[in-house]
């Protein structure tokens, strides 16, 4: 890849993130005072000691909110500042404002509250038992699983746990709000969803959306954590600005961010899988207990993705899957790359693992036998189209020399007692589109300036996924000009309105298409002009490398000259583009429809080495064959696969999110919450993009890339499990039937040793 | 009190509080915002800067030179530590445009969101200056090791590894002589010219010696790797007086001494971990100890954390503490009423309670050189192999000899354990059990069992109590597997 200006700016330390913006004259810093226990009733707030600290101090509470004290988008169950009962530890009760960050911190610490502590629940199943749900449960079915089970030769049942995951975007959450004349506010927010933040601020301040301008500059990572959850900090800053008339900055530190913001949902699930004597899946049932946390946030949409991906890449004729959003007293869990799919995929993979053991089948054969193919349908009725499951799996088996690899591992294992190797294969099939229909739309605004340079604004937020780079390529190719002439702007609600969060891997699909539409509009106008200038037929003209071409010949007419002439001729050099993903429909009652524009396929193979003496493990190799359609930028797509795989592997075998039973986060720093470092990753990672696989359903025949590869990491879990099973356990059945199951993600050295020593089944 | 230092190529003189985290001064006062705050506790590397020193304790310097440049986390660095030194930030590196390190990372697409990027550039740049073990040679493995303290949440490290490998290739023929090398790096645009001048004392010669310009007092700051984690925003009112041990040459020496007819190694307590693991006398006395350096924190933190800090910090899982306990170290304590010696295993009275009198400092760690242990091993299990705190650690030092017939005969044994009690433990019973015994599989199993019985762990986020006890037993067995191959221990483990 040619080094882009952007990445050189990042690498030179020149890029300004939120906390790097210079403080303005008179700026105030806001530090929230948060709830001290998981559930409580606020009886009073006494800010006198805080106010006495310094003249610059003020303390805002719920009664200072001029509009609606409400943030919840899907369900109105989330106040900006608590007024009455709070439902998780770390919920904002008040906002202390002061002239310096340290004064604000001190002031917040001096605010006294009077409260009653109430009983809290943190466990999803416990919440379910007491009937505490966010929304009613949701079930998808196909065929008749109940009667299918009676025809099965083998039925396995069990329980699967998967832990939460902290985003650890390296840049913490925050916002800076500036109070403008006439009560308006302008906010720089670290958000993936500027329009959502705009809506939240308008709602809480009682303003029209046209009084609120939100800008999202480049974010230092987001991964879903700055969708709904960024609104709170922006709304608090805006509240501060509105009340004081000053610029207010709210910027969390790492510990605050980890304690106060939501993460990937932990799930506890039950499965039942039935197969015939040949290993064909006949029936599957699963019940997912999603720990949704205290508020709705994005939980329903995340749950629906779990249900849509319940069968992963497998053909399951009879299926019943039910998801429950269990309301607990933990911070609201939220979007995280994969958005519920990883949790669902992990369950079916555990079920297949159990079935392979029970039936004595080779785990890969079993998966191949049940792999989705053209002509199948997903359990929600959408036909499987342009299926690349088998192609990617076959290529992965080749790339990893699977048969030889397996034989090498087996002979290694018989030669070693205290070191064991393991391997696993994992196919993926990930549906692209927001599962919430309305979100599948986006806009773009393109200006061509008089000197031929181009500004592109879209609803896409640049957060490291390099969507700006893709949009730059799309615009440059569409206009036929060098990439250097195209600037992709930060994301502003005043430029592109009513956007949805940059998420669901759709960032470049939707915004790229919208940008393309705007560019094509302008190109059409310019080619019309060129046709007149050259006396040619518009149909035979194109713009390439900055020149108008006619058929195969390059004319003398340069881009810049053309633009100049267009301006003199009073031709509009700006255009707005819009895109709504076509062909999507879904009937929520029947749970049938075509919710996805297309699916992304792929497969990973991961190998691990286990130190059976110490219970530690390392990943050796990973092989990934990924279906990216036609890549818009190879390096960007490669980076997305590598980065998502790392997060998936971290979720599967390292990242250990822990709350105590009273709802206090135990892993609330980077010293207690570990995420992948360079050494954690397999020493060799081979990634290949499926060849000759254009995707007619998305911009420039590409495929969305952000989330699907996260699933590959799950193979890491099973690779360790495979190695664990090779350990000569003198007491393999020592584990009592009450012992916890092995299907408990993340794998940790502790769980590995438990398994080795027969403390876990 | 003033702090004077070179910030990239300009002189800074400030009255700012010398105990303030350098990160805040750099970002706030100097307005150099390239160094990022990602965690403020040494765990992410986003705040990394390069610190140049010259004319200081020889242990701190690049082999064969009078200067050193190292990458350090500025969130764990007190502003006062910069006195007389050169601070090189990402802005200083980039002053004349993207450097080869930046270009290599950009070409490999090693920067996605970019928030971690300046830190990676800083770590890799310091690696090009120092090379492996600060002797200059570059290797791909060494370049990977150099960024073990830098987290990236976006790239999955693939692109960063490719860039690191390319840099190693590109700079394969850098001279090994430290001055010539610095000149070559200046010529290649990797570091600014001011580095070569500072290293030679050509600019700001008045700052040639980093005189400690801070007043002595109650708080003794070692590397700050514990202090700043506990006090992320230290309040000047709470620490009216302090001293920076780093600036006391007497605390940064390793000396051989003979006392009472016994030869001993006196290791200054303010030695950084990196210095500890590269001191030739220490390496000679404890064969193979350098193998375990990588298990401690990260290169960035090892530049800061001191051995005295690890002992005084009294964490039940201190890694160096476990090693020094097994090695039978004693301490020289210095206080207002004079100096005394204390065996390390008598330092810990209870959870974070030390046998230290008011105003007393750990001045040196003493290892007896007359009767060294012939075998040494260290074991540590944590959730992540690198840059993580142990669930359990243990060190073992043995003096063993071949015995007729049976296995090797253990003359002396000292096994320590961390994470299994409120204090770092010397496993006295397990050690005593082994002394005078031939090392057989049965003896090893029994010793491990005794060790586990000596433990009284509690459960926390790093492991349950039950796990810790079982893990200790396995790790004690691991000592025998590692140190006595062929003794049959491995085969006896189930
Ligand atoms: C990112 C990170 C990773 C870490 N990883 C590890 C690890 O792998 N293993 C491990 O064991 N620890 C680890 N630690 C803990 C580490 O901070 C301490 O072990 C370290 O040794 C403290 O040394 P310091 O010199 O930085 O102490 P400081 O922070 O300077 O001081 C800590 C305390 O000790 C006192 N003190 C310092 N020196 C002396 C002295 N000479 N005499 C008397 N009192 C003194 C200080 O007054 C202070 O109260 C890690 C810490 C961080 C931040
Ligand atoms: S900010 Fe993370 S290491 Fe300093
Ligand atoms: S590029 Fe985002 S953290 Fe490294």
Short mmCIF file of C-alpha atoms in Angstrom, two decimals, chain B residues 44-432:
data_model
loop_
_atom_site.label_atom_id
_atom_site.label_comp_id
_atom_site.label_asym_id
_atom_site.label_seq_id
_atom_site.Cartn_x
_atom_site.Cartn_y
_atom_site.Cartn_z
CA UNK B 44 -0.31 0.16 26.81
CA UNK B 45 2.78 2.02 25.66
CA UNK B 46 0.82 4.78 23.92
CA UNK B 47 2.58 7.39 26.04
CA UNK B 48 6.09 6.18 25.23
CA UNK B 49 8.89 8.71 24.80
CA UNK B 50 12.62 8.37 24.42
CA UNK B 51 14.82 9.57 27.23
CA UNK B 52 18.47 10.29 26.57
CA UNK B 53 21.04 10.30 29.37
CA UNK B 54 24.77 10.85 29.45
CA UNK B 55 27.55 10.85 32.02
CA UNK B 56 25.56 8.82 34.45
CA UNK B 57 26.00 5.55 36.27
CA UNK B 58 27.79 3.19 33.89
CA UNK B 59 25.15 0.49 34.28
CA UNK B 60 22.63 2.75 32.62
CA UNK B 61 24.65 3.44 29.53
CA UNK B 62 24.96 1.84 26.16
CA UNK B 63 27.88 -0.55 26.18
CA UNK B 64 31.09 1.32 25.45
CA UNK B 65 29.68 4.80 25.48
CA UNK B 66 28.79 7.66 27.72
CA UNK B 67 25.16 7.90 26.77
CA UNK B 68 21.97 5.93 26.40
CA UNK B 69 18.60 6.42 24.74
CA UNK B 70 15.70 4.34 25.94
CA UNK B 71 11.98 4.19 25.41
CA UNK B 72 9.98 4.74 28.57
CA UNK B 73 6.32 5.16 29.42
CA UNK B 74 5.93 8.83 30.23
CA UNK B 75 2.93 8.08 32.46
CA UNK B 76 5.28 6.40 34.93
CA UNK B 77 7.97 9.02 34.65
CA UNK B 78 8.32 11.92 37.07
CA UNK B 79 9.03 15.22 35.41
CA UNK B 80 12.03 15.67 37.71
CA UNK B 81 13.65 12.57 36.23
CA UNK B 82 14.18 14.55 33.05
CA UNK B 83 16.57 16.95 34.76
CA UNK B 84 19.71 17.19 32.64
CA UNK B 85 18.45 14.68 30.15
CA UNK B 86 17.02 14.79 26.67
CA UNK B 87 13.38 14.04 26.09
CA UNK B 88 12.67 12.91 22.54
CA UNK B 89 9.01 12.80 21.63
CA UNK B 90 7.31 11.63 18.48
CA UNK B 91 7.19 15.26 17.36
CA UNK B 92 10.96 15.46 17.75
CA UNK B 93 11.39 12.35 15.67
CA UNK B 94 9.03 13.63 12.98
CA UNK B 95 10.43 17.16 12.91
CA UNK B 96 11.94 16.67 9.47
CA UNK B 97 9.10 14.60 8.06
CA UNK B 98 8.18 10.95 8.40
CA UNK B 99 11.14 8.88 9.56
CA UNK B 100 12.04 5.49 8.09
CA UNK B 101 10.30 3.86 11.06
CA UNK B 102 7.12 5.79 10.34
CA UNK B 103 7.40 5.03 6.64
CA UNK B 104 7.89 1.33 7.23
CA UNK B 105 4.81 1.23 9.44
CA UNK B 106 2.79 3.30 6.98
CA UNK B 107 3.78 1.13 4.04
CA UNK B 108 2.79 -2.01 5.89
CA UNK B 109 -0.48 -0.31 6.90
CA UNK B 110 0.55 -0.69 10.52
CA UNK B 111 -1.55 2.23 11.67
CA UNK B 112 -5.31 1.88 11.65
CA UNK B 113 -6.96 4.15 14.20
CA UNK B 114 -3.49 5.48 14.88
CA UNK B 115 -3.82 6.00 18.60
CA UNK B 116 -1.13 3.45 19.41
CA UNK B 117 1.08 4.46 16.51
CA UNK B 118 3.39 7.05 18.11
CA UNK B 119 4.18 4.54 20.87
CA UNK B 120 5.16 1.85 18.39
CA UNK B 121 7.34 4.31 16.50
CA UNK B 122 9.08 5.30 19.72
CA UNK B 123 9.72 1.70 20.80
CA UNK B 124 11.02 0.65 17.40
CA UNK B 125 13.20 3.74 17.14
CA UNK B 126 14.76 2.99 20.51
CA UNK B 127 15.35 -0.53 19.30
CA UNK B 128 17.23 0.71 16.26
CA UNK B 129 19.41 2.79 18.59
CA UNK B 130 20.11 -0.05 21.00
CA UNK B 131 19.68 -3.35 19.21
CA UNK B 132 19.61 -6.62 21.07
CA UNK B 133 20.81 -6.46 24.64
CA UNK B 134 22.06 -2.99 23.83
CA UNK B 135 24.97 -4.39 21.91
CA UNK B 136 23.68 -3.15 18.63
CA UNK B 137 22.88 -6.21 16.54
CA UNK B 138 19.34 -6.26 15.18
CA UNK B 139 17.08 -9.25 14.83
CA UNK B 140 13.45 -9.72 13.92
CA UNK B 141 12.82 -11.38 17.27
CA UNK B 142 14.50 -8.49 19.03
CA UNK B 143 12.34 -5.99 17.17
CA UNK B 144 9.22 -7.92 18.18
CA UNK B 145 10.44 -7.98 21.77
CA UNK B 146 10.93 -4.23 21.64
CA UNK B 147 7.21 -3.64 21.21
CA UNK B 148 6.04 -6.07 23.86
CA UNK B 149 4.95 -3.12 25.96
CA UNK B 150 2.85 -1.59 23.19
CA UNK B 151 -0.75 -2.59 22.73
CA UNK B 152 -2.64 -2.18 19.51
CA UNK B 153 -6.32 -3.02 19.47
CA UNK B 154 -6.81 -2.54 15.73
CA UNK B 155 -4.17 -4.23 13.63
CA UNK B 156 -3.77 -7.63 15.25
CA UNK B 157 -0.03 -6.88 14.97
CA UNK B 158 0.41 -8.49 11.56
CA UNK B 159 1.28 -5.26 9.78
CA UNK B 160 3.42 -4.12 12.69
CA UNK B 161 5.42 -7.33 12.56
CA UNK B 162 5.93 -6.94 8.84
CA UNK B 163 7.12 -3.37 9.32
CA UNK B 164 9.46 -4.40 12.14
CA UNK B 165 10.96 -7.15 10.02
CA UNK B 166 11.49 -4.71 7.17
CA UNK B 167 13.24 -2.24 9.42
CA UNK B 168 15.59 -4.93 10.68
CA UNK B 169 16.46 -5.73 7.09
CA UNK B 170 16.81 -2.11 6.09
CA UNK B 171 19.13 -1.30 8.97
CA UNK B 172 21.05 -4.57 9.06
CA UNK B 173 24.37 -2.86 8.49
CA UNK B 174 24.20 -0.17 11.14
CA UNK B 175 27.57 0.33 12.82
CA UNK B 176 27.91 -1.22 16.26
CA UNK B 177 29.95 1.60 17.76
CA UNK B 178 27.37 3.64 19.66
CA UNK B 179 28.48 7.07 18.40
CA UNK B 180 28.92 5.99 14.80
CA UNK B 181 25.57 4.30 15.02
CA UNK B 182 23.83 7.38 16.32
CA UNK B 183 25.39 9.37 13.48
CA UNK B 184 24.17 6.80 10.99
CA UNK B 185 20.68 6.98 12.44
CA UNK B 186 20.77 10.75 12.24
CA UNK B 187 21.90 10.53 8.62
CA UNK B 188 19.09 8.10 7.84
CA UNK B 189 16.58 10.45 9.46
CA UNK B 190 15.61 7.98 12.19
CA UNK B 191 16.53 10.31 15.03
CA UNK B 192 17.05 14.06 15.03
CA UNK B 193 20.55 15.52 14.87
CA UNK B 194 20.13 16.87 18.38
CA UNK B 195 20.55 13.33 19.70
CA UNK B 196 24.05 12.99 18.32
CA UNK B 197 24.96 16.39 19.74
CA UNK B 198 23.45 15.68 23.13
CA UNK B 199 25.15 12.31 23.35
CA UNK B 200 28.51 13.99 22.79
CA UNK B 201 27.80 16.81 25.17
CA UNK B 202 27.99 19.31 22.32
CA UNK B 203 24.72 20.96 23.07
CA UNK B 204 23.86 22.30 26.45
CA UNK B 205 27.14 21.21 28.02
CA UNK B 206 26.00 22.93 31.17
CA UNK B 207 23.60 20.06 31.55
CA UNK B 208 26.37 17.55 31.18
CA UNK B 209 25.63 16.02 34.54
CA UNK B 210 22.15 15.31 35.63
CA UNK B 211 22.52 16.67 39.12
CA UNK B 212 19.73 15.70 41.42
CA UNK B 213 18.04 19.02 41.85
CA UNK B 214 15.19 17.83 43.97
CA UNK B 215 15.12 18.00 47.69
CA UNK B 216 15.31 14.91 49.82
CA UNK B 217 12.31 13.97 51.88
CA UNK B 218 9.78 11.45 52.91
CA UNK B 219 8.77 9.84 49.64
CA UNK B 220 11.49 7.84 47.96
CA UNK B 221 10.58 7.34 44.34
CA UNK B 222 12.19 4.46 42.53
CA UNK B 223 10.96 3.90 39.01
CA UNK B 224 7.48 5.18 39.78
CA UNK B 225 5.93 2.11 38.20
CA UNK B 226 4.03 1.43 41.37
CA UNK B 227 3.76 4.96 42.71
CA UNK B 228 2.10 6.44 39.61
CA UNK B 229 -0.28 3.53 39.28
CA UNK B 230 -1.47 4.18 42.82
CA UNK B 231 -1.34 7.95 42.37
CA UNK B 232 -2.32 8.62 38.77
CA UNK B 233 -2.85 12.30 39.53
CA UNK B 234 -0.57 12.90 42.51
CA UNK B 235 -1.50 15.91 44.57
CA UNK B 236 1.43 18.20 45.41
CA UNK B 237 -0.08 18.83 48.82
CA UNK B 238 0.09 15.14 49.65
CA UNK B 239 3.77 14.80 48.79
CA UNK B 240 5.49 17.90 50.05
CA UNK B 241 8.91 16.30 49.97
CA UNK B 242 10.41 13.49 47.98
CA UNK B 243 13.60 12.21 46.53
CA UNK B 244 14.27 10.60 43.20
CA UNK B 245 16.43 7.56 43.88
CA UNK B 246 17.29 7.33 40.23
CA UNK B 247 19.51 10.36 40.74
CA UNK B 248 21.59 8.84 43.55
CA UNK B 249 24.68 7.35 41.91
CA UNK B 250 25.40 5.31 45.05
CA UNK B 251 22.12 3.47 44.60
CA UNK B 252 22.78 2.57 41.01
CA UNK B 253 26.05 0.68 41.26
CA UNK B 254 26.83 -3.00 41.36
CA UNK B 255 29.92 -3.62 43.49
CA UNK B 256 31.93 -6.63 44.51
CA UNK B 257 32.96 -6.40 48.11
CA UNK B 258 34.57 -8.58 50.67
CA UNK B 259 33.12 -8.38 54.13
CA UNK B 260 33.91 -10.71 57.00
CA UNK B 261 36.01 -12.86 54.71
CA UNK B 262 33.02 -13.34 52.45
CA UNK B 263 32.79 -12.16 48.91
CA UNK B 264 29.55 -10.48 48.06
CA UNK B 265 27.79 -8.57 45.37
CA UNK B 266 26.14 -5.35 46.45
CA UNK B 267 23.48 -4.32 44.01
CA UNK B 268 22.24 -0.74 44.25
CA UNK B 269 18.51 -0.77 44.93
CA UNK B 270 17.76 1.90 42.34
CA UNK B 271 19.03 -0.28 39.52
CA UNK B 272 16.34 -0.64 36.93
CA UNK B 273 15.21 -4.15 36.06
CA UNK B 274 16.83 -3.84 32.68
CA UNK B 275 20.10 -2.91 34.30
CA UNK B 276 19.77 -5.77 36.76
CA UNK B 277 19.31 -8.34 34.02
CA UNK B 278 22.23 -7.05 31.99
CA UNK B 279 24.83 -6.63 34.71
CA UNK B 280 27.75 -8.96 33.99
CA UNK B 281 28.47 -9.68 37.65
CA UNK B 282 24.91 -10.64 38.36
CA UNK B 283 24.73 -12.81 35.26
CA UNK B 284 27.90 -14.57 36.30
CA UNK B 285 26.67 -15.21 39.80
CA UNK B 286 23.21 -16.46 38.83
CA UNK B 287 23.60 -18.46 35.67
CA UNK B 288 20.70 -18.18 33.29
CA UNK B 289 18.79 -15.53 35.20
CA UNK B 290 18.58 -13.37 32.09
CA UNK B 291 16.25 -15.94 30.52
CA UNK B 292 13.49 -14.72 32.78
CA UNK B 293 13.75 -11.01 32.10
CA UNK B 294 11.10 -11.19 29.38
CA UNK B 295 8.58 -12.54 31.87
CA UNK B 296 8.73 -9.32 33.84
CA UNK B 297 6.54 -6.44 32.73
CA UNK B 298 7.62 -4.98 29.37
CA UNK B 299 10.77 -3.39 27.98
CA UNK B 300 9.23 0.03 28.65
CA UNK B 301 8.50 -0.76 32.29
CA UNK B 302 11.80 -2.58 32.86
CA UNK B 303 13.52 0.65 31.97
CA UNK B 304 11.75 2.32 34.89
CA UNK B 305 10.95 -0.18 37.64
CA UNK B 306 13.75 -0.65 40.17
CA UNK B 307 14.67 -3.71 42.18
CA UNK B 308 14.29 -1.77 45.42
CA UNK B 309 10.82 -0.72 44.35
CA UNK B 310 9.88 -4.33 43.71
CA UNK B 311 10.99 -5.30 47.21
CA UNK B 312 9.54 -2.25 48.96
CA UNK B 313 6.29 -2.47 47.05
CA UNK B 314 5.78 -5.75 48.96
CA UNK B 315 3.41 -7.18 46.43
CA UNK B 316 2.86 -10.85 47.23
CA UNK B 317 3.55 -11.61 43.58
CA UNK B 318 6.66 -9.48 43.01
CA UNK B 319 8.76 -11.37 40.50
CA UNK B 320 12.19 -10.08 41.40
CA UNK B 321 11.26 -10.50 45.03
CA UNK B 322 10.59 -14.18 44.44
CA UNK B 323 13.90 -14.55 42.64
CA UNK B 324 15.90 -12.73 45.30
CA UNK B 325 14.21 -14.67 48.08
CA UNK B 326 15.29 -17.92 46.50
CA UNK B 327 18.77 -16.58 46.00
CA UNK B 328 19.08 -15.86 49.71
CA UNK B 329 19.55 -12.13 49.31
CA UNK B 330 19.91 -9.73 52.20
CA UNK B 331 19.36 -6.03 52.21
CA UNK B 332 21.37 -3.07 53.29
CA UNK B 333 18.98 -0.62 54.85
CA UNK B 334 19.95 2.96 55.37
CA UNK B 335 18.08 5.36 57.55
CA UNK B 336 18.42 8.40 59.76
CA UNK B 337 19.97 6.24 62.49
CA UNK B 338 22.47 4.52 60.27
CA UNK B 339 22.77 1.41 58.24
CA UNK B 340 21.89 -2.22 58.99
CA UNK B 341 21.53 -5.51 57.20
CA UNK B 342 18.44 -7.65 57.06
CA UNK B 343 17.86 -10.98 55.37
CA UNK B 344 15.21 -10.46 52.72
CA UNK B 345 13.03 -13.22 54.13
CA UNK B 346 12.68 -11.15 57.30
CA UNK B 347 11.48 -8.04 55.50
CA UNK B 348 7.83 -9.02 55.15
CA UNK B 349 5.74 -8.89 58.28
CA UNK B 350 2.26 -9.04 56.79
CA UNK B 351 0.29 -7.87 53.78
CA UNK B 352 2.22 -4.82 52.58
CA UNK B 353 3.81 -4.50 56.01
CA UNK B 354 7.56 -4.17 56.06
CA UNK B 355 10.29 -4.35 58.64
CA UNK B 356 11.39 -0.85 57.58
CA UNK B 357 11.82 1.95 60.09
CA UNK B 358 10.67 5.48 59.43
CA UNK B 359 12.87 7.12 56.84
CA UNK B 360 14.70 3.91 56.11
CA UNK B 361 15.58 3.06 52.56
CA UNK B 362 16.56 -0.15 50.87
CA UNK B 363 20.00 0.90 49.70
CA UNK B 364 21.34 -2.34 48.30
CA UNK B 365 20.57 -5.98 47.71
CA UNK B 366 23.37 -8.27 48.77
CA UNK B 367 24.08 -11.63 47.20
CA UNK B 368 26.76 -13.88 48.63
CA UNK B 369 29.26 -14.68 45.94
CA UNK B 370 31.36 -17.14 47.90
CA UNK B 371 28.92 -19.98 47.75
CA UNK B 372 26.72 -19.51 44.74
CA UNK B 373 23.81 -21.72 43.85
CA UNK B 374 24.62 -23.81 40.85
CA UNK B 375 21.04 -24.13 39.65
CA UNK B 376 18.40 -21.47 39.35
CA UNK B 377 14.93 -21.48 37.85
CA UNK B 378 11.97 -19.16 37.83
CA UNK B 379 8.37 -20.02 36.98
CA UNK B 380 5.49 -17.65 36.44
CA UNK B 381 2.00 -18.22 35.16
CA UNK B 382 -0.24 -15.35 34.24
CA UNK B 383 -3.22 -15.01 31.94
CA UNK B 384 -1.08 -13.43 29.27
CA UNK B 385 2.46 -14.64 28.96
CA UNK B 386 4.00 -11.21 28.55
CA UNK B 387 3.35 -8.02 30.48
CA UNK B 388 1.09 -9.52 33.07
CA UNK B 389 1.18 -10.01 36.81
CA UNK B 390 1.56 -13.60 37.95
CA UNK B 391 -1.26 -15.69 39.33
CA UNK B 392 1.56 -17.62 40.96
CA UNK B 393 5.30 -17.31 40.65
CA UNK B 394 8.10 -19.30 42.20
CA UNK B 395 11.86 -19.33 42.07
CA UNK B 396 14.19 -22.13 43.07
CA UNK B 397 17.90 -22.12 43.77
CA UNK B 398 19.76 -25.34 44.39
CA UNK B 399 23.25 -26.43 45.14
CA UNK B 400 23.41 -29.99 43.91
CA UNK B 401 26.06 -32.53 43.24
CA UNK B 402 26.13 -35.87 41.54
CA UNK B 403 25.69 -38.64 44.00
CA UNK B 404 26.69 -42.21 43.61
CA UNK B 405 23.79 -44.37 42.55
CA UNK B 406 20.68 -42.26 43.06
CA UNK B 407 19.82 -38.94 41.45
CA UNK B 408 21.68 -35.73 42.07
CA UNK B 409 22.12 -34.93 45.71
CA UNK B 410 20.65 -31.62 46.84
CA UNK B 411 22.96 -29.88 49.26
CA UNK B 412 21.09 -26.62 49.60
CA UNK B 413 17.61 -25.68 48.43
CA UNK B 414 15.64 -22.44 48.54
CA UNK B 415 12.27 -22.27 46.91
CA UNK B 416 10.14 -19.16 47.04
CA UNK B 417 6.57 -18.54 46.00
CA UNK B 418 4.42 -15.54 45.20
CA UNK B 419 0.68 -15.14 44.92
CA UNK B 420 -0.03 -17.82 47.49
CA UNK B 421 0.07 -15.85 50.74
CA UNK B 422 -0.25 -12.26 51.94
CA UNK B 423 3.52 -11.89 51.58
CA UNK B 424 6.16 -13.26 49.25
CA UNK B 425 6.96 -16.64 50.75
CA UNK B 426 10.10 -18.59 51.26
CA UNK B 427 8.88 -22.17 51.22
CA UNK B 428 10.88 -23.22 54.23
CA UNK B 429 9.41 -26.67 54.70
CA UNK B 430 9.65 -27.73 51.10
CA UNK B 431 13.19 -26.38 50.94
CA UNK B 432 14.21 -28.10 54.16
#
